[in-house]
Structure formats: C-alpha cells, structure tokens
Coordinates of C-alpha atoms in Angstrom, one line a residue:
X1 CA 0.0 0.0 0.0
X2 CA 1.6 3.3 -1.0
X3 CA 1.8 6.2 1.8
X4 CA -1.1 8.2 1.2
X5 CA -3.4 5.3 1.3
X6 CA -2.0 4.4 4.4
X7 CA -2.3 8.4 6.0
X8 CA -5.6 8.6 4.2
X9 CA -7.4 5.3 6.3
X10 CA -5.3 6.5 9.4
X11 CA -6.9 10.3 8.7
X12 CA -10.5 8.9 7.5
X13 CA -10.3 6.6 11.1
X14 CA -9.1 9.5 13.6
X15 CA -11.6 12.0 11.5
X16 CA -8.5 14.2 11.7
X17 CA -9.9 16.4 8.7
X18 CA -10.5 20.1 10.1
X19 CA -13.3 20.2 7.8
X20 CA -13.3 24.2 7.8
X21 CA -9.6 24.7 7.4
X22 CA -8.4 24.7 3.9
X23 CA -5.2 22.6 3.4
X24 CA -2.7 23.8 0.5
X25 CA 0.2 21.6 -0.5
X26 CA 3.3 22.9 -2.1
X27 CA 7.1 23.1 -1.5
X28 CA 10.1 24.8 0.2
X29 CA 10.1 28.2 0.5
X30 CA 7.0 29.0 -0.3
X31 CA 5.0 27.2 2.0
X32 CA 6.8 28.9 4.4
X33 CA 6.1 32.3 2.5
X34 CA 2.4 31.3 2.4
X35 CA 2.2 29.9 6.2
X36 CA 3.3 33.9 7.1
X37 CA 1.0 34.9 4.8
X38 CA -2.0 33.6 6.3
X39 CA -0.9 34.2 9.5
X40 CA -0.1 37.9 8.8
X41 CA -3.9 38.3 8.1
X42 CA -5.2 36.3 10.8
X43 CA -5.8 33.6 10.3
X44 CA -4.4 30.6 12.9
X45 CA -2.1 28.5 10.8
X46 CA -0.7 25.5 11.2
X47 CA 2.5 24.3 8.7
X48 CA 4.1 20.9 8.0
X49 CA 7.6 20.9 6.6
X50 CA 10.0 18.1 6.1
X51 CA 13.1 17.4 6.4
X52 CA 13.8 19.8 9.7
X53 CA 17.2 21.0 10.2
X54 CA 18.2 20.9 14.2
X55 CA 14.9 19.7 16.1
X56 CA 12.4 17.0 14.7
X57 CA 9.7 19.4 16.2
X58 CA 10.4 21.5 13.3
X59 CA 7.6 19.6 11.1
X60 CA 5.0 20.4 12.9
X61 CA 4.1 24.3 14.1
X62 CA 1.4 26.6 14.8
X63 CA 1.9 30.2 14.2
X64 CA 5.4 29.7 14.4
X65 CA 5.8 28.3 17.1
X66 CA 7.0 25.0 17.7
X67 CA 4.8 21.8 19.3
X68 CA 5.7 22.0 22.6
X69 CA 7.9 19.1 23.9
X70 CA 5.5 17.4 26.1
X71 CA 2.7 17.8 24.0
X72 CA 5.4 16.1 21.0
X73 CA 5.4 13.2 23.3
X74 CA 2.0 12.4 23.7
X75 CA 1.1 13.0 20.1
X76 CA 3.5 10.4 19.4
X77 CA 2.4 7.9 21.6
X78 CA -1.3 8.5 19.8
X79 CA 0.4 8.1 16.8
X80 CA 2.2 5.2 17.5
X81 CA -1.2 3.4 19.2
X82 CA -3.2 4.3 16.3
X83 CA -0.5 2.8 13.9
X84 CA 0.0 -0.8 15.7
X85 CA -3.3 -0.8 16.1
X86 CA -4.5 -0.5 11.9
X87 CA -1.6 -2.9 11.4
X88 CA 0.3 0.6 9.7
X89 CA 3.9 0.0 8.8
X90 CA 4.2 4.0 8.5
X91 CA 7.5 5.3 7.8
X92 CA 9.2 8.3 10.0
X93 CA 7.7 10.4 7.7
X94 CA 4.4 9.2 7.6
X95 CA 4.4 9.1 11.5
X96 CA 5.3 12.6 11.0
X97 CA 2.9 13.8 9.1
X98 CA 0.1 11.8 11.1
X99 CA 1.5 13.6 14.0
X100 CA 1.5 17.3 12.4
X101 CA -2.5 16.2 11.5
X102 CA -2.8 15.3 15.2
X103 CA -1.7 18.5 16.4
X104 CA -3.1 20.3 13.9
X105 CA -6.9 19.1 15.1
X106 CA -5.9 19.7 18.8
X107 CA -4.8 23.4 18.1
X108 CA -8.1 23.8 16.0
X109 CA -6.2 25.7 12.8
X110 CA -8.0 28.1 10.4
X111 CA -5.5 27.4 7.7
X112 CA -3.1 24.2 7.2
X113 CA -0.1 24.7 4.7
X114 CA 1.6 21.4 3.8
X115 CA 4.7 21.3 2.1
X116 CA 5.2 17.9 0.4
X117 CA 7.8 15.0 0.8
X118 CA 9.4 13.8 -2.3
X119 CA 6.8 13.0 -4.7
X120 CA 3.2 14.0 -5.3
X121 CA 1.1 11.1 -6.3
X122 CA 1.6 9.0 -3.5
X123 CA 3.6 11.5 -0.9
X124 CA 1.8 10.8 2.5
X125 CA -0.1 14.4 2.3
X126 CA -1.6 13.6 -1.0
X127 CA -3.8 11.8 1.7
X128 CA -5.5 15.1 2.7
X129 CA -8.2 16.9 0.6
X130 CA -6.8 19.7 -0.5
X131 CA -8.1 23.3 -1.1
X132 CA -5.3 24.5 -3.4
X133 CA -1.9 23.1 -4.7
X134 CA 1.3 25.0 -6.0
X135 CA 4.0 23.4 -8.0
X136 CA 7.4 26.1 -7.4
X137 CA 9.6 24.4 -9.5
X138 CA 11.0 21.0 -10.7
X139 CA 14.9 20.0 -10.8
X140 CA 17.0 16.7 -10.7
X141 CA 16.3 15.6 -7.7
X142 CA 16.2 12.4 -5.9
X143 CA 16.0 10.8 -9.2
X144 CA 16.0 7.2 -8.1
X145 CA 12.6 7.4 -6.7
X146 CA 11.3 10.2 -8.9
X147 CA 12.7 9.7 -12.7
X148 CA 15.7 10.4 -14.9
X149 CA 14.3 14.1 -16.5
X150 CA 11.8 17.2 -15.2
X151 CA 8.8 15.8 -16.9
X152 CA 9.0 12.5 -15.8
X153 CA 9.4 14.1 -12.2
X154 CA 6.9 16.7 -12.9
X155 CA 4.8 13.7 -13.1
X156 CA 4.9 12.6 -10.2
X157 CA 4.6 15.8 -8.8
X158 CA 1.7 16.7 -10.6
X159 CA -0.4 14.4 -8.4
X160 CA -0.9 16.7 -5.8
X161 CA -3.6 18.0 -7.8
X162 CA -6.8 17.3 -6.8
X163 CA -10.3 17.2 -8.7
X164 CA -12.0 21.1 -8.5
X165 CA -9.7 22.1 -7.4
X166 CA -7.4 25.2 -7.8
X167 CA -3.6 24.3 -8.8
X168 CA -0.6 26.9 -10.0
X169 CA 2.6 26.4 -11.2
X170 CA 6.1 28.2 -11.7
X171 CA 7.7 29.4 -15.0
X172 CA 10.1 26.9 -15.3
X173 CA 7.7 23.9 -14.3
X174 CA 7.1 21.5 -17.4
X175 CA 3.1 22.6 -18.7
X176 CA 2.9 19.5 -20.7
X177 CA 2.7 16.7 -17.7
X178 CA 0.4 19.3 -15.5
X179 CA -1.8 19.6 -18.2
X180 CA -1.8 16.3 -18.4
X181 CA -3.0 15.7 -14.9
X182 CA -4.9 18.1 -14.2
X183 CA -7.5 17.1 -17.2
X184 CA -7.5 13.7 -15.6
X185 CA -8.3 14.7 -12.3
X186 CA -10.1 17.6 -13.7
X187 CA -7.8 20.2 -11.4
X188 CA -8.1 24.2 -12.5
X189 CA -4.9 24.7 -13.5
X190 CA -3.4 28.2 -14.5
X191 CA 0.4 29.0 -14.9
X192 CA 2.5 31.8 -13.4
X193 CA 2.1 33.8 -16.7
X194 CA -1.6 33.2 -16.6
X195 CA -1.7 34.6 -12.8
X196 CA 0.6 37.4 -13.0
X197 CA -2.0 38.8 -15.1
X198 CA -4.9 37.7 -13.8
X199 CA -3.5 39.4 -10.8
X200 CA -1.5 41.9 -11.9
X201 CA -3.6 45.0 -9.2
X202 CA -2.7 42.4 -6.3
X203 CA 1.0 42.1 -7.1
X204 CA 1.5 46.2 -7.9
X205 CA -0.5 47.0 -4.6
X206 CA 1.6 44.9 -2.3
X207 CA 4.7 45.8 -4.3
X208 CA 5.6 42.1 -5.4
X209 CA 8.3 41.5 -8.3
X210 CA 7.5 39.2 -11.0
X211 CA 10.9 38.1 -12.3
X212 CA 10.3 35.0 -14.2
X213 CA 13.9 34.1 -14.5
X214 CA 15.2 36.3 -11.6
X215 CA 15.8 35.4 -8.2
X216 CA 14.4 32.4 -6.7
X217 CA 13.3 34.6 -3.4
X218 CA 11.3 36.5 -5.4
X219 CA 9.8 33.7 -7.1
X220 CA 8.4 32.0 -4.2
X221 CA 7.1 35.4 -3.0
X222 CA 5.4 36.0 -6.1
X223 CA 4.1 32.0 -6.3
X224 CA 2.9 32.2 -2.7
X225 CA 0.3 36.1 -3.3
X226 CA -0.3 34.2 -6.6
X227 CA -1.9 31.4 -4.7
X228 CA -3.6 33.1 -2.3
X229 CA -5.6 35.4 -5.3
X230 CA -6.2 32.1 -7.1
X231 CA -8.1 30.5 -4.1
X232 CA -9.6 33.9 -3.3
X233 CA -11.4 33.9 -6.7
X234 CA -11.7 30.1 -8.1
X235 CA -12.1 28.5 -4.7
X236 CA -12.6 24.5 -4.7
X237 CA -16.0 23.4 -6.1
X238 CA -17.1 22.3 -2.6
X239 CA -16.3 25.2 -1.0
X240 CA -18.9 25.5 1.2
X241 CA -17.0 24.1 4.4
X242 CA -14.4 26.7 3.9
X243 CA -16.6 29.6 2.1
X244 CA -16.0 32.1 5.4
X245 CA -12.0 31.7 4.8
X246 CA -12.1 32.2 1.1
X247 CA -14.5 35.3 1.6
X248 CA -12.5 37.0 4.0
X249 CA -8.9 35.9 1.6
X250 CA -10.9 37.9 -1.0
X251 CA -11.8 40.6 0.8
X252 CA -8.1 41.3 2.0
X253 CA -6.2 40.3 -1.1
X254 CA -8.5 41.9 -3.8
X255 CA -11.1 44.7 -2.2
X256 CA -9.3 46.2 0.6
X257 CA -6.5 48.3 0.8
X258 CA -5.9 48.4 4.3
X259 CA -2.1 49.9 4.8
X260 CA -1.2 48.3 7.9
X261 CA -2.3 45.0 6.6
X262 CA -0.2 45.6 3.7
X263 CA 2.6 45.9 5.5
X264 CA 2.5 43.3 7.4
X265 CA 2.2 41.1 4.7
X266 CA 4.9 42.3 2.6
X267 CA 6.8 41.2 5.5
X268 CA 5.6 38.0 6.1
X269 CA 6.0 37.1 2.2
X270 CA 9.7 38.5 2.0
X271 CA 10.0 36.1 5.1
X272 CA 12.7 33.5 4.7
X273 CA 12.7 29.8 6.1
X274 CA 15.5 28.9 7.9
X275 CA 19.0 28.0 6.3
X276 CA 17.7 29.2 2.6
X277 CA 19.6 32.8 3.0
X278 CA 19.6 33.1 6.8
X279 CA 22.2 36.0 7.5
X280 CA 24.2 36.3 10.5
X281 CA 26.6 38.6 12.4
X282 CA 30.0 37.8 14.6
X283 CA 32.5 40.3 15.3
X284 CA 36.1 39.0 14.9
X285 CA 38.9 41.7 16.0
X286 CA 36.3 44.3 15.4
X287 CA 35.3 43.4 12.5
X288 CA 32.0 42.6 12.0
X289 CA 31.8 39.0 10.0
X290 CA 28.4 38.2 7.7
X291 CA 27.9 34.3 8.0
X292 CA 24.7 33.2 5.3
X293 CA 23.4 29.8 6.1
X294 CA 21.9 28.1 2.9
X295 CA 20.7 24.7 2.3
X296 CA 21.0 24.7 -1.1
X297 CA 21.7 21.2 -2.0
X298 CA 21.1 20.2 -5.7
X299 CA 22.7 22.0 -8.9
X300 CA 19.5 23.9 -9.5
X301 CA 19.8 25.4 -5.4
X302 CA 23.0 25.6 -6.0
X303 CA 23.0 27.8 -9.1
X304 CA 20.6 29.9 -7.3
X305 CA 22.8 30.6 -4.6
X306 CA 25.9 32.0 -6.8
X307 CA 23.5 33.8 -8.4
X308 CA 22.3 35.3 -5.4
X309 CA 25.8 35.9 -4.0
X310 CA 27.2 37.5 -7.8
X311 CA 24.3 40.0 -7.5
X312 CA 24.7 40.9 -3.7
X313 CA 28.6 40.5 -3.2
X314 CA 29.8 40.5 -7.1
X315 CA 30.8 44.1 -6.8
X316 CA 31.5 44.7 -3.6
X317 CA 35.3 44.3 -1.7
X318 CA 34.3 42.1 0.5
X319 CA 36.1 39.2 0.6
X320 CA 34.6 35.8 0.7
X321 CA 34.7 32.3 2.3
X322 CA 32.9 29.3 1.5
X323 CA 31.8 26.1 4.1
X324 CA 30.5 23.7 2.2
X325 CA 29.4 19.4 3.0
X326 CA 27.2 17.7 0.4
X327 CA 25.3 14.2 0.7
X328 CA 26.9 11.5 -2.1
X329 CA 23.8 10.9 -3.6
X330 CA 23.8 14.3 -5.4
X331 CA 25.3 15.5 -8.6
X332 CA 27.9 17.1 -6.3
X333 CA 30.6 17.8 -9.2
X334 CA 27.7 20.0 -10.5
X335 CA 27.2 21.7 -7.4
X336 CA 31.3 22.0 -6.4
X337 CA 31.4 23.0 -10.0
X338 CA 29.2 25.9 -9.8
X339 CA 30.9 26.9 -6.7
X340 CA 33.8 26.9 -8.3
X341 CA 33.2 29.9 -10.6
X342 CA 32.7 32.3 -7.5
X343 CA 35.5 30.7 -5.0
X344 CA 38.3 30.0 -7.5
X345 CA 40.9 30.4 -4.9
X346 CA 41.0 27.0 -2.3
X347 CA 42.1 29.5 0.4
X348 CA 39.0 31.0 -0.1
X349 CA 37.3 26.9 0.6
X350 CA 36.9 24.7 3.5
X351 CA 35.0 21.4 2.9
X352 CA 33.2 19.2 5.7
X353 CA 31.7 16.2 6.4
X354 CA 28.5 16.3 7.6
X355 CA 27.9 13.7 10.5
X356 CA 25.2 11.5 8.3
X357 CA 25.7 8.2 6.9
X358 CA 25.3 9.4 3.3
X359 CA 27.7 12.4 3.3
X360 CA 30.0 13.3 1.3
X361 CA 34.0 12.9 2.9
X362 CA 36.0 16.2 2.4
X363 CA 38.5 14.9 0.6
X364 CA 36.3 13.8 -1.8
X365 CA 34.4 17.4 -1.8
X366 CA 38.4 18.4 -2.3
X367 CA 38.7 16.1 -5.6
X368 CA 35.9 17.5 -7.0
X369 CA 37.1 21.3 -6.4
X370 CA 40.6 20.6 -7.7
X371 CA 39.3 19.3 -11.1
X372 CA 37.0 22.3 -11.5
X373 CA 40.0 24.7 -10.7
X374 CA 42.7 22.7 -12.0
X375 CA 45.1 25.8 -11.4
X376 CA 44.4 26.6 -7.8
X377 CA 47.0 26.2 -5.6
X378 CA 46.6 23.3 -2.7
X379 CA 46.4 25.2 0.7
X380 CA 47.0 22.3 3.3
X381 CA 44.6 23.0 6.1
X382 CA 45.5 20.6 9.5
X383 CA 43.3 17.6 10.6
X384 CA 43.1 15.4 13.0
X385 CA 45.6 13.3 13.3
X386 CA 44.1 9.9 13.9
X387 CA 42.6 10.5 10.4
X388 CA 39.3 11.6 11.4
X389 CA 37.2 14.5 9.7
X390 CA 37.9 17.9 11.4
X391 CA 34.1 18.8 12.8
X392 CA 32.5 21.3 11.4
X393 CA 32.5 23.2 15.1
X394 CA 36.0 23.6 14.6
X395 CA 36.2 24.0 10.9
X396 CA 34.0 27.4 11.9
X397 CA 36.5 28.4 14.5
X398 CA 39.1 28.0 11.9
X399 CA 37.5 29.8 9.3
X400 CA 37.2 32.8 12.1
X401 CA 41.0 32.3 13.2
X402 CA 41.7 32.9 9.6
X403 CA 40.0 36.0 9.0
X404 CA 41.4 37.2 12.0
X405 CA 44.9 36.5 11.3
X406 CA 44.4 38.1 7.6
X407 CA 43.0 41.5 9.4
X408 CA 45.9 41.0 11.7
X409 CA 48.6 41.1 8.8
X410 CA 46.4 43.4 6.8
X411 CA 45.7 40.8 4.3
X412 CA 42.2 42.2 4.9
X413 CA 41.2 45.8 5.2
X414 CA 38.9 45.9 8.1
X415 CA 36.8 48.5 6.1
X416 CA 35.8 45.5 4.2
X417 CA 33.1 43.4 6.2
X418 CA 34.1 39.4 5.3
X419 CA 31.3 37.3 4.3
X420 CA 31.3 33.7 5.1
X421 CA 29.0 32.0 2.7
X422 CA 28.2 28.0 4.4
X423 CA 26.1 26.2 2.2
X424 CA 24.5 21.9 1.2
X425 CA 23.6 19.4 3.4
X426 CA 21.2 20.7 6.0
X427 CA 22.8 18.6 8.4
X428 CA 26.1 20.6 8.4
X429 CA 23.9 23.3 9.5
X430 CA 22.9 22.9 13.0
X431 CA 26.6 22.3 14.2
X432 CA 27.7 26.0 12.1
X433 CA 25.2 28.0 13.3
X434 CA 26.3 26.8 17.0
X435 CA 29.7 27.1 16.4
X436 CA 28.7 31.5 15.9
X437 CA 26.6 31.5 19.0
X438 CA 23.0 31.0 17.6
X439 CA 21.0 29.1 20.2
X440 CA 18.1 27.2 18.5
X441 CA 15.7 24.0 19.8
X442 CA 18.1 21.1 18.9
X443 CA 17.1 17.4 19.1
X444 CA 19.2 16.0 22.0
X445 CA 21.6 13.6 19.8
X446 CA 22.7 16.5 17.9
X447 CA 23.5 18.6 21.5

C-alpha cells in the first residue's frame, strides 16, 4: 500500500480532517512564505515541513511556534497506538505527518499549509483533501525514486492535484505533464504567466516583483500572493465548508487596501525559512563578520545561490569564504562546479563532512574542487591526526582564526566586512550556526 493510502485510512479513522480549514500543499520556500501569509492576516495556521534541520519538532508548528515538547510526546504515543493498532507500517515520515495532522486538530487551525515529501502522487499528504496546490519548480532531484528528466518528475509531482480544485505552477515547471494531470483529475490549472496577469492589481498593490527568470526569493514570493488570489477567486467546487476563509482571503487580497495589513504582509511574504539565505553577524577583532546559512543542496539550489551571491557580493570588496558538506547521492561535481566559478581560490574553501551516513567525505568534496580549478593552488589545512574528519565546530572556529589573522597582517582591510557563505547538506547546518553563538531548539543527539 503506498503512503497516502496508508495516511488517508489513518486520517479517515481519527476523522482528523478540520473540515473548515483549507489545506494547501506545495514546497520549500513557499509554504513557508504562504504559512506567514496567512498568518499575517489572521488567520491561525498550522505548517508541515520536512526534512527539519536541528529539532524534529520543526515539522509540525502553529503560528510559528513550535509543538511543545511534552505535547510532541504524547502526540507520538497516539500516533504510534493508532498505527499498531490499523496494522500501519508507516515510515518516520508518515508518523510525522500523522502527528502534524494530530496536532493540527488539537490546536483547532483556520488554515493548514503542507509542504510535500518527495513526490506528489503517493507522498503521505496527498492523503488530505486539499483546497489548493502549487508546484514552485521541478529540478533533478532524488532521481532514483522520482525519474531520470523534469517531466518525468513533474509527473509525479503533478499528483498533488486534486479534482475542482485550484492548482498553480512556476515558470520553469514543465506545462505538458500538468496539463496532463490536471484534465485527468479535472484540477483548475493556471500557470504563473496566466496569474501574473490575472492578478496583476494584487501584485503592484503589495509591491511584489515578477521576475520570471530572476531570483528564486522573489519567485516563491510571487508564487505564494499568486496562490492566495487564485483560491480567493476560483475556490474549490465544494467550497462550502471553507466559504468564510475564502470570503474573508478575498476581501483582504482583492477589495481592501488596508495599509497596515499591507505591510505586514509584505513582511511576512519577504520572510525566509531557515538556512535558505539566513544572515548572520559575529564580530572578529572588530570586524563585524556576515555568516549566510543556505541549504542549497542540488545543482538547481545551488545555481541559485551563486547567483544570489554574484548580485549581492559581485561588486563589492568584500572578501569571501565558503563552508561547504554535500550528501553522495547528489550531482555534487555539478554543485562543487558551480561553486567553483565564484570561489576559485581554495584559500577561499573549506569542505566538511556532515555527520550522516550518506555524506560526502572532504576529501572527496576536495577532488571535485581541484578538477573544477585545475590551477588553484593546494592550501593544506590541518586535521586530525588519527585520520578523522575535522568537525564542522572547529572547521568554523578556523574559518574565524583565519580571517582574523588576515585583518591581523592586513591581508584584509577591516573596512571590508568578510562574508562567510556555508552552504548543502542541512545537516552541516545545526553544528555551524552553533559554532557563531545561535541558540536554536536542537534534538538532544545532535547537543
């Protein structure tokens, strides 16, 4: 039995459905983009996201703010009950996601955004009757499970669409497999083009870009008002459960033009999830150090980071340091590649391992680098010496005695603020930010 059957008799057994909430389902950024979003006009929202980066409580919040530990606890137990009880051999994600439905009901949400696991078809949410779906975009990704090009995994994406029911997708999404879909399903479907000018007032009024090959922040931003317009004027066919939310959406997005709600929204959508962008500040010898956190993790993430650092940093002064630990089971010579064209100096590099059984060893990371930048000069860097990976903890602290030293011998002006760029895996992530002083909820094992 694939995962959403097994959510969906799980859900339909519970009667965890908060049959006035509308559900969406999309990905990444912009769920988090749209969670704000409702939020910011009040309306109490829950939001599912997967994987997490430094607590497993992460994947299941209200407004915000994180399920409380205890209450964690005893959701899992019901979870766990319920499962051995149907006979359910549910996965961790799947107990996650029953979990975030769980908690969800208990916390009586007005809205409930979903972001989706790998697929679409038979991803655990597809389980949950959705009011609206967004496709962002489609890269090669986790092509073992998903298929070899964009359409075929477009595909399987594409099955998050659900019958009468609105659906949107990027620019760069394939049209041909979504059309596909959503006649067989019979989904209303409408592309970004189709949207942007559908909704062109909406965007202007709460001063929202439309770049369709620009940066990916803006995208999402874009994608996520998009969405919201969409369900405000082609809600669901059975809308009458959640006709009061959809009224009110309309009301806020498209009739009034309340200034203080406007701000608060354009804050909530230019709102950033963690690790995709997250800036930080650490002085070293006076000198105030940037650190950005990104997850980027595939040649598509990847690419969108160095364009994102070209149009920020690329003509500035400021000198700049990469941190970098991929999983194996990318196309990391892509990734290491693309890196390569803005950190062509391996002074400029340190590589980690990330402490997960599929990551990448530095070394490796290393090989890659040196057959991008064939002429860069080897700078040997000390590790342990029983062989072991240096930990990322004290790959930071290096990185910082570094920058210090070259303010120290003038190397670096201290007019010119470094900027430490540590981006992949997401589990390299937790251990980084630590290493700067940020204190976050961490799962114990990672402590």
């Amino acid at each position: 039995m694939d995962p959403s059957r097994r959510c969906n008799g799980c859900i339909r057994t519970w009667d965890l459905l908060l049959t006035a909430a509308p559900f969406f389902t999309l990905g990444g950024s912009t769920s988090f983009k749209l969670s704000k979003a409702l939020q910011a006009m009040g309306f109490r929202t829950g939001l599912f996201v997967s994987p997490h980066i430094a607590c497993f409580r992460e994947r299941m919040q209200v407004n915000g703010v994180l399920v409380d530990a205890n209450e964690f606890v005893d959701v899992l137990r019901e979870v766990f009950g319920a499962c051995r009880e149907l006979e359910l051999p549910a996965t961790e994600f799947e107990v996650a996601f029953l979990m975030a439905a769980v908690f969800f009901r208990r916390q009586s949400c007005e809205a409930v955004v979903l972001e989706v696991g790998l697929g679409g078809e038979h991803d655990a949410t597809n389980a949950v009757r959705t009011s609206f779906s967004i496709i962002c975009s489609v890269a090669l990704d986790h092509t073992r499970i998903l298929g070899s090009t964009v359409e075929l995994i477009c595909e399987k994406k594409a099955g998050i669409f659900k019958p009468d029911t609105p659906a949107l997708i990027g620019p760069a999404v394939p049209l041909a497999p979504c059309l596909a879909r959503a006649s067989l399903v019979g989904a209303f479907l409408s592309t970004w083009a189709e949207a942007s000018v559908r909704y062109a007032d909406a965007l202007a009024y709460f001063d929202v870009v439309v770049e369709e090959e620009g940066e990916t922040d803006k995208l999402n931003t874009a994608l996520a008002l998009l969405g919201l317009c969409l369900l405000a004027t082609r809600p669901p066919s059975d809308t009458f459960s959640v006709q009061p939310f959809v009224t009110k959406l309309n009301h806020m997005l498209l009739t009034s033009r309340d200034d203080a709600l406007k701000a608060k929204l354009a804050e909530a959508l230019n709102s950033r999830p963690p690790c995709r962008w997250e800036k930080h500040t650490v002085v070293v010898k006076d000198v105030p150090v940037e650190f950005v956190f990104d997850m980027g993790h595939n040649p598509a993430a990847i690419a969108a980071l160095v364009r994102r650092t070209r149009a920020e940093y690329g003509h500035s002064s400021r000198p700049l340091r990469l941190v970098c630990g991929m999983a194996r089971d990318k196309d990391v010579a892509a990734c290491v590649a693309s890196l390569a064209t803005i950190f062509a100096e391996s002074r400029e590099v340190y590589f980690v391992k990330a402490s997960y059984w599929r990551a990448m060893a530095s070394a490796d990371l290393w090989q890659l680098y040196f057959e991008a930048v064939p002429h860069a000069v080897r700078i040997e860097r000390s590790q342990p010496s029983n062989g072991d990976e240096m930990s990322i903890a004290t790959t930071i602290d290096s990185v910082v005695d570094d920058i210090a030293k070259d303010i120290s011998s003038g190397i670096l002006s201290v007019d010119a603020v470094p900027v430490v760029i540590v981006c992949g895996s997401g589990y390299i992530m937790p251990d980084a930010k630590a290493a700067i002083g940020i204190v976050e909820a961490r799962d114990s094992f990672l402590s």
